[in-house]
mmCIF file of C-alpha atoms in Angstrom:
data_model
loop_
_atom_site.group_PDB
_atom_site.id
_atom_site.type_symbol
_atom_site.label_atom_id
_atom_site.label_comp_id
_atom_site.label_asym_id
_atom_site.label_seq_id
_atom_site.Cartn_x
_atom_site.Cartn_y
_atom_site.Cartn_z
ATOM 1 C CA MET A 1 14.046 -18.715 12.681
ATOM 2 C CA PHE A 2 11.713 -16.378 14.593
ATOM 3 C CA GLY A 3 13.941 -15.989 17.641
ATOM 4 C CA ASP A 4 15.817 -12.905 16.481
ATOM 5 C CA PHE A 5 13.983 -9.582 16.106
ATOM 6 C CA PHE A 6 15.924 -8.800 12.917
ATOM 7 C CA SER A 7 14.876 -12.093 11.322
ATOM 8 C CA ARG A 8 11.249 -11.456 12.229
ATOM 9 C CA ALA A 9 11.437 -7.963 10.735
ATOM 10 C CA LEU A 10 12.963 -9.302 7.520
ATOM 11 C CA ILE A 11 10.358 -12.064 7.140
ATOM 12 C CA ALA A 12 7.499 -9.654 7.844
ATOM 13 C CA GLY A 13 8.856 -7.007 5.485
ATOM 14 C CA ILE A 14 9.237 -9.460 2.614
ATOM 15 C CA GLY A 15 5.648 -10.590 3.216
ATOM 16 C CA ILE A 16 4.420 -7.005 2.943
ATOM 17 C CA ALA A 17 6.519 -6.396 -0.191
ATOM 18 C CA ALA A 18 4.972 -9.445 -1.877
ATOM 19 C CA VAL A 19 1.566 -7.764 -1.526
ATOM 20 C CA THR A 20 2.395 -4.095 -2.044
ATOM 21 C CA GLY A 21 4.303 -4.823 -5.270
ATOM 22 C CA PRO A 22 1.406 -6.199 -7.364
ATOM 23 C CA LEU A 23 -1.153 -3.903 -5.719
ATOM 24 C CA GLY A 24 1.101 -0.902 -6.243
ATOM 25 C CA CYS A 25 1.102 -1.570 -9.985
ATOM 26 C CA PHE A 26 -2.585 -0.680 -10.107
ATOM 27 C CA VAL A 27 -1.888 2.425 -8.015
ATOM 28 C CA VAL A 28 0.676 3.521 -10.626
ATOM 29 C CA TRP A 29 -1.420 2.545 -13.647
ATOM 30 C CA ARG A 30 -4.535 4.287 -12.335
ATOM 31 C CA ARG A 31 -2.664 7.336 -10.985
ATOM 32 C CA MET A 32 -4.027 6.654 -7.497
ATOM 33 C CA ALA A 33 -1.050 7.858 -5.447
ATOM 34 C CA TYR A 34 -3.063 10.590 -3.728
ATOM 35 C CA PHE A 35 -5.800 8.069 -2.952
ATOM 36 C CA GLY A 36 -3.160 5.851 -1.344
ATOM 37 C CA ASP A 37 -2.065 8.765 0.832
ATOM 38 C CA THR A 38 -5.673 9.384 1.844
ATOM 39 C CA MET A 39 -6.158 5.763 2.853
ATOM 40 C CA ALA A 40 -2.889 5.759 4.785
ATOM 41 C CA HIS A 41 -3.772 8.964 6.658
ATOM 42 C CA SER A 42 -7.133 7.501 7.643
ATOM 43 C CA ALA A 43 -5.245 4.691 9.408
ATOM 44 C CA LEU A 44 -4.402 6.952 12.340
ATOM 45 C CA LEU A 45 -8.107 7.645 12.855
ATOM 46 C CA GLY A 46 -8.627 3.880 12.799
ATOM 47 C CA VAL A 47 -5.969 3.464 15.495
ATOM 48 C CA ALA A 48 -7.578 6.097 17.746
ATOM 49 C CA LEU A 49 -11.076 4.633 17.351
ATOM 50 C CA SER A 50 -9.777 1.103 17.954
ATOM 51 C CA ILE A 51 -8.246 2.150 21.264
ATOM 52 C CA LEU A 52 -11.299 4.202 22.217
ATOM 53 C CA LEU A 53 -13.742 1.366 21.465
ATOM 54 C CA SER A 54 -11.412 -1.484 22.539
ATOM 55 C CA LEU A 55 -11.389 -3.033 19.054
ATOM 56 C CA ASN A 56 -8.765 -5.084 17.258
ATOM 57 C CA MET A 57 -6.459 -2.473 15.734
ATOM 58 C CA THR A 58 -5.991 -4.151 12.353
ATOM 59 C CA LEU A 59 -9.742 -4.548 11.918
ATOM 60 C CA GLY A 60 -10.352 -0.992 13.134
ATOM 61 C CA VAL A 61 -7.888 0.486 10.646
ATOM 62 C CA PHE A 62 -9.393 -1.579 7.825
ATOM 63 C CA ALA A 63 -12.937 -0.501 8.748
ATOM 64 C CA VAL A 64 -12.065 3.209 8.774
ATOM 65 C CA ALA A 65 -10.075 2.974 5.526
ATOM 66 C CA ALA A 66 -12.966 1.120 3.881
ATOM 67 C CA LEU A 67 -15.431 3.768 5.092
ATOM 68 C CA VAL A 68 -13.213 6.527 3.690
ATOM 69 C CA ALA A 69 -13.123 4.710 0.339
ATOM 70 C CA GLY A 70 -16.914 4.401 0.409
ATOM 71 C CA ALA A 71 -17.273 8.079 1.295
ATOM 72 C CA LEU A 72 -15.090 8.995 -1.697
ATOM 73 C CA VAL A 73 -17.275 6.943 -4.054
ATOM 74 C CA LEU A 74 -20.443 8.599 -2.736
ATOM 75 C CA LEU A 75 -18.985 12.115 -2.880
ATOM 76 C CA GLN A 76 -17.724 11.585 -6.417
ATOM 77 C CA LYS A 77 -21.278 10.791 -7.518
ATOM 78 C CA GLN A 78 -22.356 14.254 -6.310
ATOM 79 C CA ALA A 79 -20.000 15.745 -8.934
ATOM 80 C CA THR A 80 -19.695 19.007 -7.010
ATOM 81 C CA LEU A 81 -15.934 18.852 -6.430
ATOM 82 C CA SER A 82 -13.009 17.353 -8.334
ATOM 83 C CA THR A 83 -11.583 14.038 -7.148
ATOM 84 C CA ASP A 84 -8.293 15.568 -6.006
ATOM 85 C CA ALA A 85 -10.165 18.163 -3.926
ATOM 86 C CA LEU A 86 -12.261 15.420 -2.301
ATOM 87 C CA LEU A 87 -9.119 13.374 -1.612
ATOM 88 C CA GLY A 88 -7.464 16.408 -0.046
ATOM 89 C CA ILE A 89 -10.447 16.966 2.246
ATOM 90 C CA LEU A 90 -10.678 13.314 3.290
ATOM 91 C CA SER A 91 -6.918 12.865 3.684
ATOM 92 C CA HIS A 92 -6.206 15.812 5.934
ATOM 93 C CA SER A 93 -9.517 15.608 7.803
ATOM 94 C CA THR A 94 -9.086 11.966 8.819
ATOM 95 C CA LEU A 95 -5.474 12.594 9.850
ATOM 96 C CA ALA A 96 -6.455 15.662 11.901
ATOM 97 C CA VAL A 97 -9.437 13.957 13.571
ATOM 98 C CA GLY A 98 -7.211 10.985 14.388
ATOM 99 C CA LEU A 99 -4.577 13.225 15.981
ATOM 100 C CA VAL A 100 -7.245 15.084 17.991
ATOM 101 C CA LEU A 101 -8.698 11.788 19.268
ATOM 102 C CA VAL A 102 -5.220 10.593 20.210
ATOM 103 C CA GLY A 103 -4.854 13.785 22.274
ATOM 104 C CA PHE A 104 -7.965 12.861 24.258
ATOM 105 C CA LEU A 105 -6.673 9.373 25.073
ATOM 106 C CA THR A 106 -4.661 10.582 28.045
ATOM 107 C CA SER A 107 -5.114 7.339 29.988
ATOM 108 C CA VAL A 108 -3.400 5.303 27.259
ATOM 109 C CA ARG A 109 0.246 5.653 26.286
ATOM 110 C CA ILE A 110 0.421 5.791 22.475
ATOM 111 C CA ASP A 111 3.646 5.637 20.469
ATOM 112 C CA LEU A 112 2.586 8.191 17.873
ATOM 113 C CA MET A 113 5.946 8.112 16.083
ATOM 114 C CA GLY A 114 5.644 4.341 15.807
ATOM 115 C CA PHE A 115 2.266 4.627 14.094
ATOM 116 C CA LEU A 116 3.419 7.441 11.807
ATOM 117 C CA PHE A 117 6.773 5.963 10.791
ATOM 118 C CA GLY A 118 6.447 2.311 11.749
ATOM 119 C CA ASP A 119 8.460 -0.004 13.962
ATOM 120 C CA ILE A 120 9.231 -3.084 11.926
ATOM 121 C CA LEU A 121 11.849 -4.244 14.433
ATOM 122 C CA ALA A 122 9.105 -4.741 17.035
ATOM 123 C CA VAL A 123 7.110 -7.176 14.870
ATOM 124 C CA SER A 124 5.992 -10.358 16.642
ATOM 125 C CA VAL A 125 5.315 -13.899 15.450
ATOM 126 C CA GLU A 126 1.585 -13.095 15.677
ATOM 127 C CA ASP A 127 2.124 -10.064 13.422
ATOM 128 C CA ILE A 128 3.894 -12.277 10.889
ATOM 129 C CA ALA A 129 0.929 -14.660 10.912
ATOM 130 C CA VAL A 130 -1.457 -11.735 10.240
ATOM 131 C CA ILE A 131 0.784 -10.385 7.480
ATOM 132 C CA TYR A 132 1.116 -13.698 5.648
ATOM 133 C CA GLY A 133 -2.474 -14.797 6.230
ATOM 134 C CA GLY A 134 -3.913 -11.423 5.215
ATOM 135 C CA GLY A 135 -1.387 -11.040 2.411
ATOM 136 C CA ALA A 136 -2.270 -14.434 0.944
ATOM 137 C CA ALA A 137 -5.968 -13.508 0.991
ATOM 138 C CA ILE A 138 -5.264 -10.150 -0.718
ATOM 139 C CA LEU A 139 -3.132 -11.784 -3.422
ATOM 140 C CA LEU A 140 -5.765 -14.474 -4.009
ATOM 141 C CA ILE A 141 -8.509 -11.867 -4.470
ATOM 142 C CA LEU A 142 -6.202 -9.830 -6.710
ATOM 143 C CA TRP A 143 -5.442 -12.916 -8.829
ATOM 144 C CA LEU A 144 -9.111 -13.883 -9.129
ATOM 145 C CA ASN A 145 -10.001 -10.352 -10.223
ATOM 146 C CA TRP A 146 -6.879 -9.685 -12.320
ATOM 147 C CA ARG A 147 -8.606 -9.613 -15.714
ATOM 148 C CA PRO A 148 -11.515 -7.290 -14.774
ATOM 149 C CA LEU A 149 -9.173 -5.031 -12.786
ATOM 150 C CA LEU A 150 -6.747 -4.790 -15.692
ATOM 151 C CA ALA A 151 -9.513 -4.260 -18.245
ATOM 152 C CA ALA A 152 -11.071 -1.496 -16.139
ATOM 153 C CA THR A 153 -7.638 0.128 -15.821
ATOM 154 C CA VAL A 154 -6.984 0.123 -19.584
ATOM 155 C CA SER A 155 -10.488 1.256 -20.602
ATOM 156 C CA PRO A 156 -13.488 1.411 -18.243
ATOM 157 C CA GLU A 157 -15.807 1.840 -21.213
ATOM 158 C CA LEU A 158 -14.593 -1.312 -22.964
ATOM 159 C CA ALA A 159 -14.656 -3.223 -19.676
ATOM 160 C CA GLU A 160 -18.263 -2.221 -19.145
ATOM 161 C CA ALA A 161 -19.135 -3.217 -22.713
ATOM 162 C CA GLU A 162 -17.667 -6.658 -21.995
ATOM 163 C CA GLY A 163 -19.796 -6.954 -18.855
ATOM 164 C CA LEU A 164 -16.826 -6.761 -16.457
ATOM 165 C CA ARG A 165 -18.374 -4.075 -14.197
ATOM 166 C CA PRO A 166 -15.479 -1.589 -13.802
ATOM 167 C CA GLU A 167 -17.160 0.140 -10.830
ATOM 168 C CA VAL A 168 -17.144 -3.133 -8.886
ATOM 169 C CA SER A 169 -13.481 -3.630 -9.808
ATOM 170 C CA ARG A 170 -12.705 -0.156 -8.490
ATOM 171 C CA ILE A 171 -14.379 -0.891 -5.158
ATOM 172 C CA ILE A 172 -12.514 -4.201 -4.872
ATOM 173 C CA LEU A 173 -9.215 -2.406 -5.486
ATOM 174 C CA MET A 174 -10.046 0.198 -2.821
ATOM 175 C CA LEU A 175 -10.862 -2.522 -0.281
ATOM 176 C CA LEU A 176 -7.639 -4.373 -1.092
ATOM 177 C CA MET A 177 -5.690 -1.172 -0.485
ATOM 178 C CA ALA A 178 -7.508 -0.696 2.828
ATOM 179 C CA SER A 179 -6.520 -4.243 3.763
ATOM 180 C CA VAL A 180 -2.839 -3.866 2.937
ATOM 181 C CA ILE A 181 -2.654 -0.565 4.817
ATOM 182 C CA ALA A 182 -4.212 -2.218 7.870
ATOM 183 C CA ILE A 183 -1.669 -5.046 7.955
ATOM 184 C CA ALA A 184 1.350 -2.914 6.945
ATOM 185 C CA MET A 185 0.775 0.089 9.212
ATOM 186 C CA LYS A 186 2.745 -1.343 12.138
ATOM 187 C CA LEU A 187 5.731 -2.063 9.910
ATOM 188 C CA VAL A 188 6.346 1.086 7.888
ATOM 189 C CA GLY A 189 3.846 3.531 9.387
ATOM 190 C CA VAL A 190 0.948 5.481 7.941
ATOM 191 C CA LEU A 191 3.167 8.154 6.372
ATOM 192 C CA LEU A 192 5.427 5.703 4.517
ATOM 193 C CA ILE A 193 3.105 2.916 3.346
ATOM 194 C CA THR A 194 2.209 4.790 0.147
ATOM 195 C CA SER A 195 5.900 4.956 -0.742
ATOM 196 C CA LEU A 196 6.189 1.182 -0.509
ATOM 197 C CA LEU A 197 3.142 0.871 -2.752
ATOM 198 C CA ILE A 198 4.385 3.322 -5.391
ATOM 199 C CA ILE A 199 8.189 3.294 -5.633
ATOM 200 C CA PRO A 200 8.835 -0.430 -6.367
ATOM 201 C CA ALA A 201 5.926 -0.450 -8.846
ATOM 202 C CA ALA A 202 7.224 2.701 -10.556
ATOM 203 C CA THR A 203 10.675 1.111 -10.813
ATOM 204 C CA ALA A 204 9.219 -2.134 -12.178
ATOM 205 C CA ARG A 205 7.343 -0.174 -14.834
ATOM 206 C CA ARG A 206 10.665 0.788 -16.394
ATOM 207 C CA LEU A 207 11.901 -2.805 -16.407
ATOM 208 C CA ALA A 208 8.855 -4.928 -17.248
ATOM 209 C CA ALA A 209 6.968 -5.221 -20.525
ATOM 210 C CA THR A 210 3.775 -6.953 -19.397
ATOM 211 C CA PRO A 211 1.376 -6.319 -16.491
ATOM 212 C CA GLU A 212 2.123 -9.734 -15.007
ATOM 213 C CA SER A 213 5.894 -9.333 -15.155
ATOM 214 C CA MET A 214 5.602 -5.817 -13.726
ATOM 215 C CA ALA A 215 3.691 -7.178 -10.716
ATOM 216 C CA GLY A 216 6.346 -9.837 -10.118
ATOM 217 C CA VAL A 217 9.270 -7.453 -10.549
ATOM 218 C CA ALA A 218 7.631 -4.911 -8.205
ATOM 219 C CA ALA A 219 7.286 -7.588 -5.502
ATOM 220 C CA VAL A 220 10.941 -8.610 -5.872
ATOM 221 C CA LEU A 221 12.143 -4.995 -5.813
ATOM 222 C CA GLY A 222 10.037 -4.355 -2.720
ATOM 223 C CA ALA A 223 11.634 -7.347 -0.988
ATOM 224 C CA ILE A 224 15.119 -6.104 -1.944
ATOM 225 C CA SER A 225 14.204 -2.664 -0.587
ATOM 226 C CA VAL A 226 13.113 -4.204 2.711
ATOM 227 C CA ALA A 227 16.265 -6.309 3.056
ATOM 228 C CA GLY A 228 18.593 -3.482 2.023
ATOM 229 C CA GLY A 229 16.807 -0.935 4.209
ATOM 230 C CA LEU A 230 16.927 -3.186 7.274
ATOM 231 C CA TYR A 231 20.603 -4.003 6.833
ATOM 232 C CA GLY A 232 21.338 -0.314 6.289
ATOM 233 C CA SER A 233 19.325 0.561 9.376
ATOM 234 C CA ARG A 234 21.297 -1.909 11.464
ATOM 235 C CA THR A 235 24.638 -0.790 10.034
ATOM 236 C CA TRP A 236 24.152 2.970 10.393
ATOM 237 C CA ASP A 237 21.655 2.957 13.273
ATOM 238 C CA THR A 238 18.933 4.757 11.323
ATOM 239 C CA ALA A 239 15.152 4.464 11.545
ATOM 240 C CA SER A 240 14.068 1.197 9.903
ATOM 241 C CA GLY A 241 10.870 2.347 8.108
ATOM 242 C CA PRO A 242 12.404 5.398 6.408
ATOM 243 C CA SER A 243 15.539 3.366 5.610
ATOM 244 C CA ILE A 244 13.420 0.884 3.635
ATOM 245 C CA VAL A 245 11.861 3.729 1.646
ATOM 246 C CA VAL A 246 15.287 5.296 1.010
ATOM 247 C CA MET A 247 16.502 1.942 -0.302
ATOM 248 C CA ALA A 248 13.465 1.736 -2.613
ATOM 249 C CA LEU A 249 14.242 5.262 -3.842
ATOM 250 C CA THR A 250 17.892 4.331 -4.448
ATOM 251 C CA ILE A 251 16.833 1.360 -6.599
ATOM 252 C CA PHE A 252 14.474 3.618 -8.559
ATOM 253 C CA LEU A 253 17.256 6.146 -9.213
ATOM 254 C CA ILE A 254 19.572 3.349 -10.360
ATOM 255 C CA SER A 255 16.832 2.095 -12.713
ATOM 256 C CA LEU A 256 16.827 5.481 -14.449
ATOM 257 C CA ALA A 257 20.200 4.526 -15.918
ATOM 258 C CA VAL A 258 18.702 1.400 -17.515
ATOM 259 C CA PRO A 259 17.702 1.828 -21.198
ATOM 260 C CA THR A 260 13.964 2.119 -21.731
ATOM 261 C CA ALA A 261 13.867 -1.334 -23.413
ATOM 262 C CA ARG A 262 12.067 -3.705 -21.051
ATOM 263 C CA LEU A 263 14.131 -6.427 -19.409
ATOM 264 C CA PHE A 264 11.209 -8.674 -18.475
ATOM 265 C CA GLY A 265 8.499 -9.787 -20.903
ATOM 266 C CA ARG A 266 8.054 -9.322 -24.613
ATOM 267 C CA ARG A 267 5.061 -7.092 -25.093
ATOM 268 C CA GLU A 268 4.289 -3.591 -23.854
ATOM 269 C CA HIS A 269 2.307 -3.522 -20.635
ATOM 270 C CA HIS A 270 -1.121 -1.983 -20.355
ATOM 271 C CA GLY A 271 -2.088 0.961 -18.248
ATOM 272 C CA ALA A 272 -1.355 4.638 -18.260
#
């Protein structure tokens, strides 16, 4: 089952899709696409620091992404700049600092293109274990916090009135995004991970009528995108990571032809 590199890539990609689908729904509902880009760009800084300090790369990427999320929360409390301006500063600064640090690591050979665009075909059995172990933990935390996260997404004021602490929910969501970026970076790369978070969820929004069904549909569409992208990559000898994103885009464009009536669920979903 794990002997063939294509099988390993397919299994790993489906594992990532199962996590990015539900999590991506909150990215779409909360209009957090730019935040997702910022977190993804910070991953390269995490890679450089991990190599420099001889740390585990997944943990290093998570730590840097979590610090960037914390920095955003602190800067937002200063109320001197708009959120999109702060995200722009953090996004491009972390990417630039990461690239500069990579330039100083002359004694280590770094596949920069692999980190930027991913190399899912090089995934190992150990990577699959990290993806499924980490993914299961992320989904469990997401499930346990589903109600407060959803309530804070619909109306932070009402959530606070109900004692659900929307600010805590926001921090949990940021940390979950940092986690999924850390485990997915090797597969689809720092520049494409946001696409896998957003496109299947955006497609599912057109097809699902409830938050729960949207999360499930997004996961399934992400898995189809992975499978279709990998088979397309093998057939036409194209880059695997971008091929997965192109497949996700193709499914989204096809969904535009579907009537706006929801196919899954009976009631209108929450969120913006």
